[in-house]
Amino acid sequence: MADKGDIGWRVMAGAAAFAGGFVAKKAITMIWKKSTGKEPPTNPESPDVDLAEAVGWAVVMGVGMELARLLATRAVAHQYAKGTGELPAHLKTSA
């Protein structure tokens, strides 16, 4: 069974990843509009969407969302370690 610290970490990390993803999607969409001059594809799987545009959107969105999740989780890990004095067990490195 998970201990109280582990549950606290999971809640914090989940909330941070959700918030980071939400902000990233808004930012990526805005940047896409500014750089291409049009809305991002709402359904990239549709054959009506140009393949290059669909692949571009998928790559930009995938990298952007994962980067946002990574940065948000790392920031929360830093704050968690500051508050508890140590990182969650699965983030500790054996150095």
mmCIF file of C-alpha atoms in Angstrom:
data_model
loop_
_atom_site.group_PDB
_atom_site.id
_atom_site.type_symbol
_atom_site.label_atom_id
_atom_site.label_comp_id
_atom_site.label_asym_id
_atom_site.label_seq_id
_atom_site.Cartn_x
_atom_site.Cartn_y
_atom_site.Cartn_z
ATOM 1 C CA MET A 1 0.000 0.000 0.000
ATOM 2 C CA ALA A 2 1.227 3.510 -0.820
ATOM 3 C CA ASP A 3 2.316 5.645 2.081
ATOM 4 C CA LYS A 4 1.001 9.156 2.685
ATOM 5 C CA GLY A 5 4.038 10.829 1.074
ATOM 6 C CA ASP A 6 3.649 8.728 -2.059
ATOM 7 C CA ILE A 7 -0.022 9.693 -2.371
ATOM 8 C CA GLY A 8 0.851 13.358 -1.858
ATOM 9 C CA TRP A 9 3.509 13.134 -4.552
ATOM 10 C CA ARG A 10 1.124 11.452 -6.995
ATOM 11 C CA VAL A 11 -1.549 14.112 -6.474
ATOM 12 C CA MET A 12 0.952 16.958 -6.855
ATOM 13 C CA ALA A 13 2.600 15.453 -9.938
ATOM 14 C CA GLY A 14 -0.749 14.654 -11.556
ATOM 15 C CA ALA A 15 -2.076 18.157 -11.003
ATOM 16 C CA ALA A 16 1.136 19.706 -12.316
ATOM 17 C CA ALA A 17 1.141 17.503 -15.414
ATOM 18 C CA PHE A 18 -2.523 18.352 -16.099
ATOM 19 C CA ALA A 19 -1.935 22.092 -15.681
ATOM 20 C CA GLY A 20 1.229 21.969 -17.766
ATOM 21 C CA GLY A 21 -0.579 20.121 -20.544
ATOM 22 C CA PHE A 22 -3.484 22.559 -20.500
ATOM 23 C CA VAL A 23 -1.193 25.585 -20.762
ATOM 24 C CA ALA A 24 0.979 23.889 -23.382
ATOM 25 C CA LYS A 25 -2.002 23.080 -25.614
ATOM 26 C CA LYS A 26 -3.174 26.697 -25.490
ATOM 27 C CA ALA A 27 0.340 28.010 -26.211
ATOM 28 C CA ILE A 28 1.031 25.516 -29.013
ATOM 29 C CA THR A 29 -2.299 26.318 -30.657
ATOM 30 C CA MET A 30 -1.585 30.053 -30.479
ATOM 31 C CA ILE A 31 1.929 29.607 -31.908
ATOM 32 C CA TRP A 32 0.580 27.374 -34.693
ATOM 33 C CA LYS A 33 -1.977 30.033 -35.634
ATOM 34 C CA LYS A 34 0.658 32.782 -35.688
ATOM 35 C CA SER A 35 3.217 30.792 -37.653
ATOM 36 C CA THR A 36 0.910 29.163 -40.233
ATOM 37 C CA GLY A 37 -1.848 31.758 -40.381
ATOM 38 C CA LYS A 38 -4.567 29.150 -39.928
ATOM 39 C CA GLU A 39 -6.215 27.017 -37.280
ATOM 40 C CA PRO A 40 -4.539 23.731 -36.345
ATOM 41 C CA PRO A 41 -6.229 20.630 -37.717
ATOM 42 C CA THR A 42 -9.085 19.526 -35.466
ATOM 43 C CA ASN A 43 -8.881 15.953 -36.749
ATOM 44 C CA PRO A 44 -5.405 15.202 -38.161
ATOM 45 C CA GLU A 45 -6.483 11.618 -38.978
ATOM 46 C CA SER A 46 -8.954 12.867 -41.589
ATOM 47 C CA PRO A 47 -7.926 12.346 -45.228
ATOM 48 C CA ASP A 48 -9.181 15.903 -45.869
ATOM 49 C CA VAL A 49 -6.221 17.283 -43.890
ATOM 50 C CA ASP A 50 -2.965 17.612 -45.815
ATOM 51 C CA LEU A 51 -0.525 14.898 -44.693
ATOM 52 C CA ALA A 52 2.333 17.331 -44.079
ATOM 53 C CA GLU A 53 0.093 19.512 -41.921
ATOM 54 C CA ALA A 54 -1.208 16.499 -39.964
ATOM 55 C CA VAL A 55 2.308 15.154 -39.330
ATOM 56 C CA GLY A 56 3.589 18.600 -38.405
ATOM 57 C CA TRP A 57 0.769 19.146 -35.936
ATOM 58 C CA ALA A 58 1.247 15.689 -34.410
ATOM 59 C CA VAL A 59 4.993 16.225 -33.941
ATOM 60 C CA VAL A 60 4.668 19.748 -32.542
ATOM 61 C CA MET A 61 1.829 18.771 -30.204
ATOM 62 C CA GLY A 62 3.513 15.557 -29.045
ATOM 63 C CA VAL A 63 6.860 17.158 -28.291
ATOM 64 C CA GLY A 64 5.271 20.243 -26.762
ATOM 65 C CA MET A 65 2.942 18.322 -24.460
ATOM 66 C CA GLU A 66 5.644 15.935 -23.273
ATOM 67 C CA LEU A 67 8.058 18.813 -22.663
ATOM 68 C CA ALA A 68 5.414 20.667 -20.640
ATOM 69 C CA ARG A 69 4.671 17.540 -18.582
ATOM 70 C CA LEU A 70 8.377 16.956 -17.966
ATOM 71 C CA LEU A 71 9.058 20.534 -16.875
ATOM 72 C CA ALA A 72 5.979 20.672 -14.648
ATOM 73 C CA THR A 73 6.814 17.364 -12.971
ATOM 74 C CA ARG A 74 10.430 18.385 -12.416
ATOM 75 C CA ALA A 75 9.318 21.669 -10.853
ATOM 76 C CA VAL A 76 6.953 19.823 -8.523
ATOM 77 C CA ALA A 77 9.701 17.317 -7.648
ATOM 78 C CA HIS A 78 11.943 20.227 -6.673
ATOM 79 C CA GLN A 79 9.228 21.716 -4.462
ATOM 80 C CA TYR A 80 8.408 18.307 -2.978
ATOM 81 C CA ALA A 81 12.066 17.744 -2.088
ATOM 82 C CA LYS A 82 12.243 21.217 -0.584
ATOM 83 C CA GLY A 83 9.210 20.519 1.590
ATOM 84 C CA THR A 84 9.979 16.957 2.647
ATOM 85 C CA GLY A 85 13.769 16.984 2.544
ATOM 86 C CA GLU A 86 13.984 14.222 -0.058
ATOM 87 C CA LEU A 87 12.780 13.230 -3.485
ATOM 88 C CA PRO A 88 10.099 10.576 -3.939
ATOM 89 C CA ALA A 89 11.682 7.115 -3.915
ATOM 90 C CA HIS A 90 11.281 6.468 -7.639
ATOM 91 C CA LEU A 91 13.095 9.708 -8.550
ATOM 92 C CA LYS A 92 16.194 9.101 -6.454
ATOM 93 C CA THR A 93 19.348 8.273 -8.365
ATOM 94 C CA SER A 94 22.095 6.105 -6.987
ATOM 95 C CA ALA A 95 25.126 8.341 -7.484
#
